[in-house]
Coordinates of C-alpha atoms in Angstrom, one line a residue:
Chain A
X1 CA 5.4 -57.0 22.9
X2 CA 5.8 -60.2 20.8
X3 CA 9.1 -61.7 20.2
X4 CA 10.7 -61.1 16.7
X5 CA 12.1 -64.5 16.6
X6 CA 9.8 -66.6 19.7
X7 CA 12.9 -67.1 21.4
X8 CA 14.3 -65.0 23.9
X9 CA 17.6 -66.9 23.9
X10 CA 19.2 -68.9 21.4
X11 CA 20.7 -71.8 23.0
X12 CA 20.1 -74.4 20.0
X13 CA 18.3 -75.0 17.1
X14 CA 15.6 -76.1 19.1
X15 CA 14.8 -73.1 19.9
X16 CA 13.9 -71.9 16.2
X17 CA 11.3 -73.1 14.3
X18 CA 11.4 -73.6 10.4
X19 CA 10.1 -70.0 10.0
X20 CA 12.1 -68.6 12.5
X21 CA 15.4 -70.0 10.4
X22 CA 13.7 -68.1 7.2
X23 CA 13.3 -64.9 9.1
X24 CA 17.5 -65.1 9.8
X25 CA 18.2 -65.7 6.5
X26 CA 16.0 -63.2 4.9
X27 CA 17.6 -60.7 7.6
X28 CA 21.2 -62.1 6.7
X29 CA 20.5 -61.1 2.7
X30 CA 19.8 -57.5 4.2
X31 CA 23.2 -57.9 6.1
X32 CA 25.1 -59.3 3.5
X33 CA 24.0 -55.8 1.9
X34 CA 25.1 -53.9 4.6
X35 CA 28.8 -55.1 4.8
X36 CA 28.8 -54.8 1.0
X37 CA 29.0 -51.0 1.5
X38 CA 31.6 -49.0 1.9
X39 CA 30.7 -48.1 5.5
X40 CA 29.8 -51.5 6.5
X41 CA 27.9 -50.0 10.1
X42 CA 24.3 -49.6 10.8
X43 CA 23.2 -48.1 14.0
X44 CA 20.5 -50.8 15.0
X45 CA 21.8 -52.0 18.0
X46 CA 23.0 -48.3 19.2
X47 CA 21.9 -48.6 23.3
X48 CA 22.6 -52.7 23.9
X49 CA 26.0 -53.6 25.4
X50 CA 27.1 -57.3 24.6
X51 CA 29.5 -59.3 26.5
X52 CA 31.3 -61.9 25.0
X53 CA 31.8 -64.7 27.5
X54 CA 34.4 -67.1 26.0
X55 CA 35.4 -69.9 28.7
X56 CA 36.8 -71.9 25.5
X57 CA 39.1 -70.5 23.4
X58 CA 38.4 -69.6 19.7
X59 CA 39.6 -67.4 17.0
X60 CA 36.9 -67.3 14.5
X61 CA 33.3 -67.5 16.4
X62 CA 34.7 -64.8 19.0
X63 CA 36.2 -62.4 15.9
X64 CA 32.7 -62.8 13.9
X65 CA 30.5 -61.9 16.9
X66 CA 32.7 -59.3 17.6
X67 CA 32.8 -57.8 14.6
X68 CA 28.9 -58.3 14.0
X69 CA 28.2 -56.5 17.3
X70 CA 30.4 -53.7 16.2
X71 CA 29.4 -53.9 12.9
X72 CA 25.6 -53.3 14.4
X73 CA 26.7 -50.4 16.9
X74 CA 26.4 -52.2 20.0
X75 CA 29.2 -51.8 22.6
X76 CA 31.5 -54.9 23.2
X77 CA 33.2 -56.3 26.1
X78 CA 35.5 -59.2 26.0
X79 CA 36.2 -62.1 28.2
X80 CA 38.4 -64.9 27.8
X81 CA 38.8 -67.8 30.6
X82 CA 42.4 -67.4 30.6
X83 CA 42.9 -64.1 32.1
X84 CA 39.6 -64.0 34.3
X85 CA 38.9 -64.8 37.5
X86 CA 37.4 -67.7 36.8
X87 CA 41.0 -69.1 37.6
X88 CA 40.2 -68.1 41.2
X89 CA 37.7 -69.9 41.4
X90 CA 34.3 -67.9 40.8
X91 CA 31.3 -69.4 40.0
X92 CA 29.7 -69.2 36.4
X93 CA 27.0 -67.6 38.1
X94 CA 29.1 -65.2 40.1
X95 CA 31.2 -64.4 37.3
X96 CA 27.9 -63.1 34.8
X97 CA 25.7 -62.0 37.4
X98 CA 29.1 -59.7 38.2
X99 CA 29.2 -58.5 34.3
X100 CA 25.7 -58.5 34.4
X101 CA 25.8 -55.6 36.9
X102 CA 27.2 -53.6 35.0
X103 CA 24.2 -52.9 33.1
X104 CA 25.1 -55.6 30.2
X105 CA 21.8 -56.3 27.9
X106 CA 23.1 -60.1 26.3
X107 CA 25.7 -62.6 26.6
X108 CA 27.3 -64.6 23.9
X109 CA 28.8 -67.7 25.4
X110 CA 31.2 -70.6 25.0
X111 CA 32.1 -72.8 27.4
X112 CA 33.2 -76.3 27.7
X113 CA 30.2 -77.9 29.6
X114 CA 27.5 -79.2 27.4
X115 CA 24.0 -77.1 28.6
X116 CA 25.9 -74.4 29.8
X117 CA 23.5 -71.8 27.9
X118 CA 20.5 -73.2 29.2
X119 CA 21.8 -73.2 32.9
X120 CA 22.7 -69.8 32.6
X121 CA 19.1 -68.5 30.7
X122 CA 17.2 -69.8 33.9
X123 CA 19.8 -67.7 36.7
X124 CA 20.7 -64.6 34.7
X125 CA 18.4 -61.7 33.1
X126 CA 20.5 -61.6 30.2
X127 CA 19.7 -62.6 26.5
X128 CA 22.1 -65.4 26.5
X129 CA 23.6 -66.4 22.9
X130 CA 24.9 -70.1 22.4
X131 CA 28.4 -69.9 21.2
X132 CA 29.2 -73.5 21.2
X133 CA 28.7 -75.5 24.7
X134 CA 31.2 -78.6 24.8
X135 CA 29.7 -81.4 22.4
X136 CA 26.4 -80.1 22.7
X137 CA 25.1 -77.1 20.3
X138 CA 26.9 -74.5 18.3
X139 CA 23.7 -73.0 16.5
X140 CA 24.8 -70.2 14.7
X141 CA 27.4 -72.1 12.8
X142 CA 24.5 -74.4 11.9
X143 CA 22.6 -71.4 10.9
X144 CA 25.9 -70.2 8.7
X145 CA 26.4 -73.6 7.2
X146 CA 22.5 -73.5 6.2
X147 CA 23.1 -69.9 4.7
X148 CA 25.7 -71.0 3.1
X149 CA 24.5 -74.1 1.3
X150 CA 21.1 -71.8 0.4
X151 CA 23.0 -69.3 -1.5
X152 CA 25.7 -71.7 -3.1
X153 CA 22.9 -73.8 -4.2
X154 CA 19.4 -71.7 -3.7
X155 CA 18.0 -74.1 -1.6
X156 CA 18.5 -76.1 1.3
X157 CA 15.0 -78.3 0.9
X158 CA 15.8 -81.8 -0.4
X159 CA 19.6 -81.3 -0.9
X160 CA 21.6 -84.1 0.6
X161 CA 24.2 -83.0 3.0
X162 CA 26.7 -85.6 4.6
X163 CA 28.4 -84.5 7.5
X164 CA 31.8 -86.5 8.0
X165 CA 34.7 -87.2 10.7
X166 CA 34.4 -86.6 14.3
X167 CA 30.4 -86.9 15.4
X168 CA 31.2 -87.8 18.4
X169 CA 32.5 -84.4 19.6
X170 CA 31.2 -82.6 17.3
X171 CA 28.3 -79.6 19.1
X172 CA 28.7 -78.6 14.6
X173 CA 27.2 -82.1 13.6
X174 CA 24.2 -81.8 16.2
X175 CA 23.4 -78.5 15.4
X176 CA 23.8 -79.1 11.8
X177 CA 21.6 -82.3 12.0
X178 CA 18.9 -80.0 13.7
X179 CA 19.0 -77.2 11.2
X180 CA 19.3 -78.8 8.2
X181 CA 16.7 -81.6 8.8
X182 CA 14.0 -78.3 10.2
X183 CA 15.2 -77.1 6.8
X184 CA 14.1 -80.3 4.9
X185 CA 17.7 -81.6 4.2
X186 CA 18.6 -85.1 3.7
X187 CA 21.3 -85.8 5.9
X188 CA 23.9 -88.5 6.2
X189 CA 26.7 -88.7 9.2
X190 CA 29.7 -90.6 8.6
X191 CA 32.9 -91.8 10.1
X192 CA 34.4 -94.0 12.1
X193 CA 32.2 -96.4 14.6
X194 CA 34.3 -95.0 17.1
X195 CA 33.7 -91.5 16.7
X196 CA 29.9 -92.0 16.1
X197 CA 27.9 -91.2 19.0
X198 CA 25.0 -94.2 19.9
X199 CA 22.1 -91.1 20.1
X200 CA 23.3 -90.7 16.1
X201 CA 20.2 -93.3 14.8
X202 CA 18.1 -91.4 17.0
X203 CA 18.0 -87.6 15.3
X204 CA 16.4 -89.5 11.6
X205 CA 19.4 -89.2 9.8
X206 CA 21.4 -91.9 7.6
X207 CA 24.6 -93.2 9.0
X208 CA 27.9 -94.3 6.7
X209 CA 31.1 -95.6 7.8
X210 CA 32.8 -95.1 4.4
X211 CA 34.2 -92.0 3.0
X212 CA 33.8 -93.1 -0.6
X213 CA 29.8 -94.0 -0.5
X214 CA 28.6 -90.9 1.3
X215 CA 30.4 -88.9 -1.0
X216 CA 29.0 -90.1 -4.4
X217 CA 25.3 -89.7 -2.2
X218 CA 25.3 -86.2 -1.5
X219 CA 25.4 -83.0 -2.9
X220 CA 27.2 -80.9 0.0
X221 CA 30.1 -82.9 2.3
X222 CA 30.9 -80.7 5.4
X223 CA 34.3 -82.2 6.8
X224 CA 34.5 -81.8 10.8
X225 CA 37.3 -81.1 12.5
X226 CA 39.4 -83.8 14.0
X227 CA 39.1 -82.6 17.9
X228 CA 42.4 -83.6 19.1
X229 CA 41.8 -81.7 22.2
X230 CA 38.5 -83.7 23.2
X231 CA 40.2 -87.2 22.0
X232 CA 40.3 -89.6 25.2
X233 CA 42.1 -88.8 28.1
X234 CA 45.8 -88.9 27.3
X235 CA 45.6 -87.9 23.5
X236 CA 43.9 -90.2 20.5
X237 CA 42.0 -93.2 21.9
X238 CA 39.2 -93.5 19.9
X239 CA 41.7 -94.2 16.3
X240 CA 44.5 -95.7 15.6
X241 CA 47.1 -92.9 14.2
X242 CA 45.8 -89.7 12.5
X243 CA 47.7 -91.1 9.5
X244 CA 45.1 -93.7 8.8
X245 CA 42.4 -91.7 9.8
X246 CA 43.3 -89.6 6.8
X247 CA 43.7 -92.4 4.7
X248 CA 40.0 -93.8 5.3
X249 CA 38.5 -90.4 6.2
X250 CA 40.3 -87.8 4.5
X251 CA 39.2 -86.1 1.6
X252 CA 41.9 -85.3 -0.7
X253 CA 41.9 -84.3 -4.5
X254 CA 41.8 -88.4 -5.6
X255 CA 38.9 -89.4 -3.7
X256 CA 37.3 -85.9 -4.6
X257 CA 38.1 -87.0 -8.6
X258 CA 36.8 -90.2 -7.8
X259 CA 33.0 -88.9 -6.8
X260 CA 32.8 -88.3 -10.6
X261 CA 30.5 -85.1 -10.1
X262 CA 31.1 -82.0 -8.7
X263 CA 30.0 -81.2 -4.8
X264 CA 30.4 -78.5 -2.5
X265 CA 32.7 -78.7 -0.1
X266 CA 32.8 -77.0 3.5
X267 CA 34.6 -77.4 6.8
X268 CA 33.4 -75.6 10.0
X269 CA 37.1 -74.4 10.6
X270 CA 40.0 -74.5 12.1
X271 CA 41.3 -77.1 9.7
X272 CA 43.8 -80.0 10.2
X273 CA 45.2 -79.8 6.3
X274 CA 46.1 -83.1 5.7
X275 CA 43.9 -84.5 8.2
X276 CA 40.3 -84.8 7.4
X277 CA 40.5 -82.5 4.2
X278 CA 43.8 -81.8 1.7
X279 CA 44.9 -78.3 0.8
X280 CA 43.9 -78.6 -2.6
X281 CA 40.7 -79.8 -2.2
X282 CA 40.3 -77.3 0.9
X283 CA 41.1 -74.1 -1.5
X284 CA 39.6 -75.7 -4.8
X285 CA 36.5 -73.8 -6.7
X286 CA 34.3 -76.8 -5.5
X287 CA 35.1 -74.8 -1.8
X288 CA 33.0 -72.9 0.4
X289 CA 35.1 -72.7 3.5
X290 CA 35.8 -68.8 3.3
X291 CA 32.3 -68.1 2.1
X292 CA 31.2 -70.0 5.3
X293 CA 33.6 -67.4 7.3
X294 CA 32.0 -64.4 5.5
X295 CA 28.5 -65.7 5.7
X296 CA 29.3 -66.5 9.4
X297 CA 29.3 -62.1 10.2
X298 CA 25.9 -61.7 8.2
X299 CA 23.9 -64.4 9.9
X300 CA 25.1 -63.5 13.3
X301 CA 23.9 -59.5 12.8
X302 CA 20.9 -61.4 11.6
X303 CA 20.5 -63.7 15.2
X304 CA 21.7 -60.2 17.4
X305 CA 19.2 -58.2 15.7
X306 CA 16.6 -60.7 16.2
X307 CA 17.0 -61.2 19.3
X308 CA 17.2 -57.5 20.2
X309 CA 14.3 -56.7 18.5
X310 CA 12.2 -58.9 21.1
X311 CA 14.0 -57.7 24.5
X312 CA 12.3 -55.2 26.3
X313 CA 13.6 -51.7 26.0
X314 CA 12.7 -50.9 30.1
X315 CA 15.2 -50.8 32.4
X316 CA 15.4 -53.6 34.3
X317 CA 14.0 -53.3 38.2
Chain B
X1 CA -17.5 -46.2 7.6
X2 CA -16.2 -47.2 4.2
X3 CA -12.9 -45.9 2.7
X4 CA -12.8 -42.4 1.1
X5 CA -10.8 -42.5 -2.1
X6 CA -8.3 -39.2 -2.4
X7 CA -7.0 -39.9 -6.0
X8 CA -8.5 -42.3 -8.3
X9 CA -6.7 -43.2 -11.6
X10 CA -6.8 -40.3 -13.9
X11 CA -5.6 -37.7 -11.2
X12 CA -3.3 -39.9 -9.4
X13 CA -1.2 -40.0 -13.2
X14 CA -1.8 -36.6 -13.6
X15 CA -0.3 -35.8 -10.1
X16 CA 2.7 -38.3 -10.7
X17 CA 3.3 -35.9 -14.3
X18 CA 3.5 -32.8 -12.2
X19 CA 5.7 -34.0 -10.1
X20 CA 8.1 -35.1 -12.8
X21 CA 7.6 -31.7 -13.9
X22 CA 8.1 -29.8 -10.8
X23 CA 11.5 -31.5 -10.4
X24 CA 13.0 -31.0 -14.0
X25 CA 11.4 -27.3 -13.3
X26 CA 13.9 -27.3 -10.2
X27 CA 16.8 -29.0 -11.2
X28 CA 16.9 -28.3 -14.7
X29 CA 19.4 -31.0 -16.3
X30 CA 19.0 -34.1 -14.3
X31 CA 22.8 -34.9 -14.9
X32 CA 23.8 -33.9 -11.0
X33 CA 20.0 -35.3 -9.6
X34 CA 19.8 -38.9 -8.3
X35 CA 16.3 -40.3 -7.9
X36 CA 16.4 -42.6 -4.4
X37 CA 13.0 -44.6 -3.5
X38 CA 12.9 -45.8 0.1
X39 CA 12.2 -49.4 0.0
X40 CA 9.2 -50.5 0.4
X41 CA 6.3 -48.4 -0.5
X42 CA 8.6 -45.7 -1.9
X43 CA 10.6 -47.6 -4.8
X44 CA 6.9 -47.9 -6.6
X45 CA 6.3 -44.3 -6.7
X46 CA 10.2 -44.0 -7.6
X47 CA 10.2 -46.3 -10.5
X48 CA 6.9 -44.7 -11.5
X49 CA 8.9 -41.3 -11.6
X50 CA 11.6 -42.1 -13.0
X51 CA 9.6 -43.7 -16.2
X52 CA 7.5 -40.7 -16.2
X53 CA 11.1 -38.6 -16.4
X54 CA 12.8 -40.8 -19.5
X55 CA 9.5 -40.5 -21.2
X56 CA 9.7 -36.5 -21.1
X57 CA 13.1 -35.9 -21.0
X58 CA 14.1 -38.1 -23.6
X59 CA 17.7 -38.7 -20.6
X60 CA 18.7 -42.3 -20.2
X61 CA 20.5 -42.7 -18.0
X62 CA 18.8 -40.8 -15.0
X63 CA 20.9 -42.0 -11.6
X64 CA 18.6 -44.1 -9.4
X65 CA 18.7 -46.3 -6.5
X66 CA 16.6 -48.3 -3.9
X67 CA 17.6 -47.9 -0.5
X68 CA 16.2 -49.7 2.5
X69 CA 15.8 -48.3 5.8
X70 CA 15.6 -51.5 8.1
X71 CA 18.5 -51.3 10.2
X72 CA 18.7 -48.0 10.6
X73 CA 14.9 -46.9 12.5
X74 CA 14.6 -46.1 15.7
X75 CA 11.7 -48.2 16.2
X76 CA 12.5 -51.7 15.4
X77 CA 12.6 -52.9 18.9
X78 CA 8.9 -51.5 19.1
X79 CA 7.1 -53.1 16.3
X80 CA 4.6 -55.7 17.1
X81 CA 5.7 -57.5 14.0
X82 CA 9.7 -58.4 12.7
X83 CA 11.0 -55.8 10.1
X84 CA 12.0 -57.9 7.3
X85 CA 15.0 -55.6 5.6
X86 CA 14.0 -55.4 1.8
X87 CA 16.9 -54.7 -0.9
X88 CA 19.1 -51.7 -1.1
X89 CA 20.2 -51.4 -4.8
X90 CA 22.3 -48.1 -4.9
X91 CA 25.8 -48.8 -7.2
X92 CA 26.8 -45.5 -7.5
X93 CA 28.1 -42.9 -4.5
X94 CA 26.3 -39.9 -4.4
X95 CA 28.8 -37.7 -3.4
X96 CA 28.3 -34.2 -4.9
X97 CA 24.7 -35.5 -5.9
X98 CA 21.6 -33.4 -6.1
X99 CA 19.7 -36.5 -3.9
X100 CA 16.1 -36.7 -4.4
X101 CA 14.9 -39.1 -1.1
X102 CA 10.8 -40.4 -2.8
X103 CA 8.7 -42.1 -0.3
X104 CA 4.8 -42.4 -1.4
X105 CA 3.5 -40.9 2.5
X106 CA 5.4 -38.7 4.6
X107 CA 3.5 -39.2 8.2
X108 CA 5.7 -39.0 11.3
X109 CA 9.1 -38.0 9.5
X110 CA 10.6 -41.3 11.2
X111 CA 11.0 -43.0 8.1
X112 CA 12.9 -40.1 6.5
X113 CA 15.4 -39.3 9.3
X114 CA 16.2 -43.3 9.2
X115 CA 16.0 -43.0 5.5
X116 CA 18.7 -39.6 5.4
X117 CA 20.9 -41.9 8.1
X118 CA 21.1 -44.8 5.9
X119 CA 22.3 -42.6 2.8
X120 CA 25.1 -41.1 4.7
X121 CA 26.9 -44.9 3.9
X122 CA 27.1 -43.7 0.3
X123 CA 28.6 -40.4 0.6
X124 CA 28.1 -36.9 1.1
X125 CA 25.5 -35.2 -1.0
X126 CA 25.2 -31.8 -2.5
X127 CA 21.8 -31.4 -1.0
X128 CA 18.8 -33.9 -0.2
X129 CA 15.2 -33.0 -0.9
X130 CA 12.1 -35.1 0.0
X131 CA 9.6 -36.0 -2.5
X132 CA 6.4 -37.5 -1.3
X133 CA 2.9 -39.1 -3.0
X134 CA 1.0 -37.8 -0.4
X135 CA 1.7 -35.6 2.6
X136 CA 0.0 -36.5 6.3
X137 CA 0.1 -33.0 7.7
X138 CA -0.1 -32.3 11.6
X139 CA 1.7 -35.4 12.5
X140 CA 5.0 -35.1 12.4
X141 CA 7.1 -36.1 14.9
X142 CA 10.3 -34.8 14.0
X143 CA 11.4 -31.6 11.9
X144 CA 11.0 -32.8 8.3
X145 CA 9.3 -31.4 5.7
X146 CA 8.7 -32.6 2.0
X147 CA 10.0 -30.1 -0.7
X148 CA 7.8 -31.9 -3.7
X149 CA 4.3 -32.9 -2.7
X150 CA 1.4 -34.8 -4.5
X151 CA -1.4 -34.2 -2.6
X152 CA -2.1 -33.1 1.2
X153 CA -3.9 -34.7 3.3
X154 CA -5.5 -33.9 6.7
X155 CA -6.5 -36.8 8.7
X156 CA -7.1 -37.9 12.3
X157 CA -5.0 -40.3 14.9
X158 CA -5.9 -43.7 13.7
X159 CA -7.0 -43.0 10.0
X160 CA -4.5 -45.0 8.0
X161 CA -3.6 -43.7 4.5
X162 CA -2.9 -46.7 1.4
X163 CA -1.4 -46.0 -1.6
X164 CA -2.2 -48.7 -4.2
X165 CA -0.6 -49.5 -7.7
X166 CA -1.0 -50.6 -10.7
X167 CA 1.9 -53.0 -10.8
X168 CA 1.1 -54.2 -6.7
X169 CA -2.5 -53.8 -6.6
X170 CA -4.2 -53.5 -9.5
X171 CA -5.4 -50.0 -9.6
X172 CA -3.6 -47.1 -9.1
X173 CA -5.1 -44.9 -6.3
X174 CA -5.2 -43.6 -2.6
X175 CA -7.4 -44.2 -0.2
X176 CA -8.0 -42.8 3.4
X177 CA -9.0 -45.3 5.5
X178 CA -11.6 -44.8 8.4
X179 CA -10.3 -45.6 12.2
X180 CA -10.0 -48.9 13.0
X181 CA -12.9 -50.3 15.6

């Protein structure tokens, strides 16, 4: 049986090729369709239980996956890291192969290690699903962010997208570098030299220290998060004061007026209002931030179906 | 072996005119009836129809939709190749509706029961009936039958049926093609 997608897993972009991406999004459009309707529930994914593994925590990613899966009739169980026993010490190993024997058919996973995804796909018999692993890869929201630029602005070829604040932690800039440069996007990363990881000149993309000049480059500006929690050991060591990191970094309604022509603006979520984005730039017309969110159930029913559609139906021996 | 043509042009329009008048025959005033082409084969016959049904009815505003059945067959994690969902256009609930489901060939049934699965999203419907281009008799694999047929046709395991059109293909016509070697 050949694979829908060529992947088994999805554990980063790298796994998809430029045609794979295509075959999402055209799958997300028939989605988008689907939750459109008054009974927003297909019956695809009927006889595949899905475990969502969370080891980090999250509101959004672990709502949207859940509510893809059950919006695609596949049965859900929850984890978190906080009430598991994970706290007594289990193995990551132990603790899926455990859920695993339970007769689970994929696993959608976050953790705080980078390559945590790929470690498990080589131990477990599971479809694994990449829900964001440390600083590493969060492909889906790559996927979303794609989505969401291609149906805001049609396209994604040639479109210049700069991607600003926090690189350095950032598993959304990676993946979003990936994606969007597979895609044939221009991309620019910008911030501060501190929070700009050394690989950056590697992965072909232009690199910007200020705010002002990527913004008046490109069409699309996707404000990271500031990651407070992965700052250097005892709080913020790689800037001064969040106060001047929203003074040099922060996009707020002068800076926006400034630019001179209109651009689209999106944020991966959770925000830090006031931080690296203003509340009335973050809730202005130019904004895609909730379309991102909505987009965000679409694609995933797109990836789960996907990736479903190349597992074997047998029973595993 | 080369292809054996069932309908060429002229009856293949003649056969789309009787069914237009079978179902005005049946139904009567098309006010309650709501014409629903299963995406992808089955919207051309559907828009075909429902030309065909303004032209002799001289009615408007005849309900009709698209409907795909992607996400809802049984066999998607089968296929060799992806299913890529086409568009479901359908603005309108057909609660109460007289629902006619138009597919151009009815061969194992599979596509029907995924298509009658996918409706229940729009509400509940007075009745559905199944109108088909051509009927593939002897296969089914499920209990559905067609309640409007254009032509039958009695073929073997592996003899593939294509419906062409004008507006796809060129020409319209059917053709019954030999097994595969």
């Amino acid at each position: 049986m050949s694979d829908a997608l060529g992947t088994k897993h999805l554990l980063g972009i790298d796994d998809l090729t430029a045609d794979d991406i295509d075959l999402v999004f055209r799958t997300a459009d028939g989605f988008k369709e689907v939750l459109a309707r008054p009974i927003k529930k297909v019956p695809s994914l009927r006889d595949i239980t899905v475990a969502n593994l969370f080891f980090e925590n999250s509101t959004r990613t672990r709502i949207s996956f859940e509510l893809a899966e059950k919006r695609l009739s596949a049965d859900v169980v929850n984890f978190s890291s906080s009430t598991s026993s994970t706290k007594k010490g289990e193995t990551l190993i132990d603790t899926v192969n455990n859920i695993l024997s339970m007769k689970v058919d994929m696993v959608v996973m976050r953790h705080a290690d980078p390559g945590a995804g790929v470690f498990l796909s080589r131990h477990v018999d599971a479809c694994i699903i990449n829900a964001g692993d440390g600083t590493h890869e969060h492909p889906t929201q790559a996927l979303l962010d794609a989505y969401s630029i291609r149906e805001k602005l049609g396209r994604v070829e040639g479109v210049k997208v700069a991607i600003v604040g926090d690189i350095l932690h950032s598993r959304v800039a990676l993946s979003n570098v990936l994606c969007l440069r597979k895609l044939g996007a221009q991309v620019m990363l910008c911030g501060p030299t501190t929070l700009m990881p050394h690989h950056a000149k590697d992965l072909g993309v232009r690199i910007a220290h200020d705010l002002d000049e990527a913004l008046r480059w490109c069409d699309v500006a996707n404000m990271l998060r500031i990651q407070l929690e992965r700052q250097g050991g005892d709080g913020i060591a790689n800037f001064p004061s969040l106060r001047e990191y929203a003074m040099l970094f922060g996009l707020d309604r002068r800076r926006y007026e400034a630019i001179g022509k209109d651009i689209v603006i999106m944020h991966p979520g959770p925000i830090n209002r006031g931080v690296e984005i203003t509340s009335d730039v973050a809730d202005s017309a130019s904004s895609i931030i909730l379309h991102q969110v909505e987009n965000g159930v679409a694609v995933r029913m797109a990836v789960l179906f996907l990736l479903a559609g190349g597992m074997d139906r047998q029973p595993r021996p | 072996m080369r292809a054996l043509t069932i309908l060429e042009s002229k009856a293949f329009e003649l056969t789309v005119c009787r069914l237009c008048h079978q179902l005005i025959e049946d139904h009567g005033h098309l006010g309650g009836t709501a014409l629903i082409g299963l995406q992808p084969r089955g919207v051309l016959l559907a828009r075909r129809l429902r030309k065909e049904l303004v032209r002799i009815t001289g009615e408007k505003d005849i309900l009709y939709g698209e409907l795909d059945i992607t996400f809802h067959r049984d066999d998607f994690r089968h296929r060799a190749v992806p299913a890529i969902p086409a568009a479901t256009d359908l603005d309108f609930s057909v609660e109460g509706r007289r629902v006619v489901l138009i597919d151009d060939v009815l061969f194992t049934g599979r596509s029907i029961r995924a298509g009658l699965d996918a409706l229940l999203a729009f509400g509940r419907p007075r009745s559905v009936e199944l109108m088909v281009l051509i009927d593939r008799r002897f296969s089914r694999e499920l209990p559905i039958q067609p309640d409007f047929v254009g032509r039958h046709v009695d073929s073997i395991d592996g003899q593939h049926v294509t419906v062409e059109w004008k507006e796809t293909d060129g020409q319209d016509r059917v053709l019954l093609n030999p097994v595969a070697r």
